[in-house]
Amino acid sequence: MKKLITLCLLYFCSHSIIAQDRGNHDQINSLKIAHLSSELNLTAKESEKFWPLYTNYSEKMHALRNNPMARYIRNTDMETIEKMQEKEAEEALKKIINYESEYFSLRTNFLQEVQKVLSAKKIIQLNKTEDDFNRKLLKQYRNKK
C-alpha cells in the first residue's frame, strides 16, 4: 500500500514538475529520494549511512553534468565539428576524455563507498530504481511535449 501511494504521489507531482522550468532540480531530487526510499526498503541504520553518501554523490554528479565540458558535448553540432582544425579536435577530445574519466571515477567511488553500507543486492536495486525513475520522468516529459 505504501508503495502504491508513493508511486501515485510521484506520478502526480512529476507532472507539475516537468511543466516548470529546469530550475526545479531540488523538486525532482525530492521525488527521486521518495521513490528510492519506497523501493529500497532501507533499515534505519542503512538509511543513516546511505543518504549522506547518496546526497553528496548526487550533488557532485549534478555539478559534473552541468559543467562547461558537458554543455559543450551536448551542444556542439556536426557543422561545428566539421569546421574544426585537427589540433582543435585533439584538444576537445582530451577534454571529453577527462570529463568521461571524472564521471566514471565519481560513479565508481560512490559504488565502492556504498558497498560498505548496503548489500550488493540493494546496490543493484538502487541502480535499477534510479533507471526506472529516470525513464518515468523522461516518458512524462515526452508526453508533455
CSV table of C-alpha atoms in Angstrom, one decimal:
chain,number,residue,atom,x,y,z
A,1,MET,CA,0.0,0.0,0.0
A,2,LYS,CA,2.9,2.4,0.9
A,3,LYS,CA,4.5,1.8,-2.5
A,4,LEU,CA,1.2,2.4,-4.3
A,5,ILE,CA,0.7,5.7,-2.5
A,6,THR,CA,4.3,6.8,-3.2
A,7,LEU,CA,4.0,5.9,-6.9
A,8,CYS,CA,0.8,7.9,-7.2
A,9,LEU,CA,2.4,10.8,-5.5
A,10,LEU,CA,5.4,10.5,-7.7
A,11,TYR,CA,3.1,10.4,-10.8
A,12,PHE,CA,1.1,13.5,-9.9
A,13,CYS,CA,4.0,15.6,-8.6
A,14,SER,CA,6.2,14.8,-11.6
A,15,HIS,CA,3.5,16.2,-13.9
A,16,SER,CA,3.7,19.5,-12.2
A,17,ILE,CA,7.5,19.5,-12.0
A,18,ILE,CA,8.0,18.7,-15.7
A,19,ALA,CA,5.8,21.6,-16.7
A,20,GLN,CA,8.0,24.1,-14.8
A,21,ASP,CA,11.5,25.4,-15.6
A,22,ARG,CA,14.7,23.4,-15.3
A,23,GLY,CA,15.5,25.3,-12.1
A,24,ASN,CA,13.4,22.7,-10.2
A,25,HIS,CA,16.3,20.3,-9.7
A,26,ASP,CA,15.5,20.2,-5.9
A,27,GLN,CA,11.9,19.2,-6.5
A,28,ILE,CA,12.9,16.4,-8.9
A,29,ASN,CA,15.6,15.3,-6.5
A,30,SER,CA,13.0,15.2,-3.7
A,31,LEU,CA,10.7,13.0,-5.8
A,32,LYS,CA,13.7,10.8,-6.6
A,33,ILE,CA,14.6,10.4,-3.0
A,34,ALA,CA,10.9,9.5,-2.1
A,35,HIS,CA,10.9,6.9,-4.9
A,36,LEU,CA,14.3,5.4,-3.9
A,37,SER,CA,13.2,5.3,-0.3
A,38,SER,CA,10.0,3.4,-1.1
A,39,GLU,CA,11.7,0.9,-3.4
A,40,LEU,CA,14.8,0.1,-1.4
A,41,ASN,CA,13.3,-0.5,2.0
A,42,LEU,CA,16.4,0.6,3.8
A,43,THR,CA,16.7,-0.1,7.5
A,44,ALA,CA,17.2,2.8,9.9
A,45,LYS,CA,20.9,2.0,10.2
A,46,GLU,CA,21.3,1.7,6.4
A,47,SER,CA,19.4,5.0,5.8
A,48,GLU,CA,21.5,6.9,8.3
A,49,LYS,CA,24.7,5.9,6.5
A,50,PHE,CA,23.4,5.8,2.9
A,51,TRP,CA,21.6,9.1,2.5
A,52,PRO,CA,24.6,11.4,3.2
A,53,LEU,CA,26.7,9.4,0.7
A,54,TYR,CA,23.9,9.5,-1.9
A,55,THR,CA,23.3,13.2,-1.4
A,56,ASN,CA,27.0,14.0,-1.8
A,57,TYR,CA,27.3,11.8,-4.8
A,58,SER,CA,24.1,13.3,-6.4
A,59,GLU,CA,25.3,16.9,-5.9
A,60,LYS,CA,28.7,16.1,-7.4
A,61,MET,CA,27.1,14.3,-10.4
A,62,HIS,CA,24.7,17.3,-10.9
A,63,ALA,CA,27.7,19.7,-10.9
A,64,LEU,CA,29.6,17.5,-13.3
A,65,ARG,CA,26.7,17.2,-15.7
A,66,ASN,CA,26.3,21.0,-15.7
A,67,ASN,CA,30.0,21.9,-16.2
A,68,PRO,CA,31.1,23.6,-19.4
A,69,MET,CA,32.5,20.4,-20.9
A,70,ALA,CA,29.2,18.6,-20.5
A,71,ARG,CA,27.4,21.5,-22.2
A,72,TYR,CA,30.0,21.5,-25.0
A,73,ILE,CA,29.4,17.8,-25.6
A,74,ARG,CA,25.6,18.3,-25.7
A,75,ASN,CA,25.5,21.5,-27.7
A,76,THR,CA,28.2,21.1,-30.4
A,77,ASP,CA,26.6,20.4,-33.7
A,78,MET,CA,28.0,18.4,-36.7
A,79,GLU,CA,28.7,21.6,-38.7
A,80,THR,CA,30.9,23.0,-36.0
A,81,ILE,CA,32.8,19.7,-35.6
A,82,GLU,CA,33.4,19.5,-39.4
A,83,LYS,CA,34.9,23.0,-39.4
A,84,MET,CA,37.3,22.2,-36.6
A,85,GLN,CA,41.0,22.0,-37.3
A,86,GLU,CA,42.6,18.7,-36.2
A,87,LYS,CA,44.5,20.4,-33.4
A,88,GLU,CA,41.3,21.9,-32.0
A,89,ALA,CA,39.6,18.4,-32.3
A,90,GLU,CA,42.5,16.8,-30.4
A,91,GLU,CA,42.1,19.4,-27.6
A,92,ALA,CA,38.4,18.8,-27.5
A,93,LEU,CA,38.9,15.1,-27.4
A,94,LYS,CA,41.3,15.4,-24.4
A,95,LYS,CA,38.7,17.4,-22.6
A,96,ILE,CA,36.0,14.8,-23.4
A,97,ILE,CA,38.2,12.0,-22.2
A,98,ASN,CA,38.9,13.9,-18.9
A,99,TYR,CA,35.2,14.5,-18.5
A,100,GLU,CA,34.3,10.9,-19.1
A,101,SER,CA,37.1,9.7,-16.7
A,102,GLU,CA,35.9,12.0,-14.0
A,103,TYR,CA,32.3,10.8,-14.5
A,104,PHE,CA,33.1,7.2,-14.2
A,105,SER,CA,35.6,7.8,-11.3
A,106,LEU,CA,32.9,9.5,-9.4
A,107,ARG,CA,30.4,6.7,-10.1
A,108,THR,CA,33.0,4.0,-9.2
A,109,ASN,CA,33.9,5.7,-5.9
A,110,PHE,CA,30.3,6.1,-4.9
A,111,LEU,CA,29.6,2.4,-5.6
A,112,GLN,CA,32.7,1.4,-3.5
A,113,GLU,CA,31.6,3.6,-0.6
A,114,VAL,CA,28.0,2.5,-0.7
A,115,GLN,CA,29.2,-1.1,-0.7
A,116,LYS,CA,30.4,-0.6,2.8
A,117,VAL,CA,26.8,0.3,3.8
A,118,LEU,CA,24.5,-1.7,1.6
A,119,SER,CA,24.4,-5.3,0.4
A,120,ALA,CA,25.3,-6.0,-3.3
A,121,LYS,CA,21.7,-6.8,-3.9
A,122,LYS,CA,20.4,-3.5,-2.6
A,123,ILE,CA,23.1,-1.6,-4.7
A,124,ILE,CA,21.8,-3.4,-7.8
A,125,GLN,CA,18.2,-2.5,-6.7
A,126,LEU,CA,19.4,1.1,-6.3
A,127,ASN,CA,20.8,1.2,-9.9
A,128,LYS,CA,17.5,-0.3,-11.3
A,129,THR,CA,15.4,2.0,-9.2
A,130,GLU,CA,17.3,5.1,-10.4
A,131,ASP,CA,17.0,3.9,-14.0
A,132,ASP,CA,13.2,3.3,-13.6
A,133,PHE,CA,12.7,6.8,-12.1
A,134,ASN,CA,14.7,8.5,-14.9
A,135,ARG,CA,12.7,6.5,-17.5
A,136,LYS,CA,9.4,7.6,-15.9
A,137,LEU,CA,10.5,11.2,-15.7
A,138,LEU,CA,11.6,11.2,-19.4
A,139,LYS,CA,8.4,9.5,-20.5
A,140,GLN,CA,6.3,12.1,-18.8
A,141,TYR,CA,8.4,14.9,-20.2
A,142,ARG,CA,7.9,13.5,-23.7
A,143,ASN,CA,4.2,13.1,-23.2
A,144,LYS,CA,4.0,16.8,-22.2
A,145,LYS,CA,5.6,17.9,-25.5
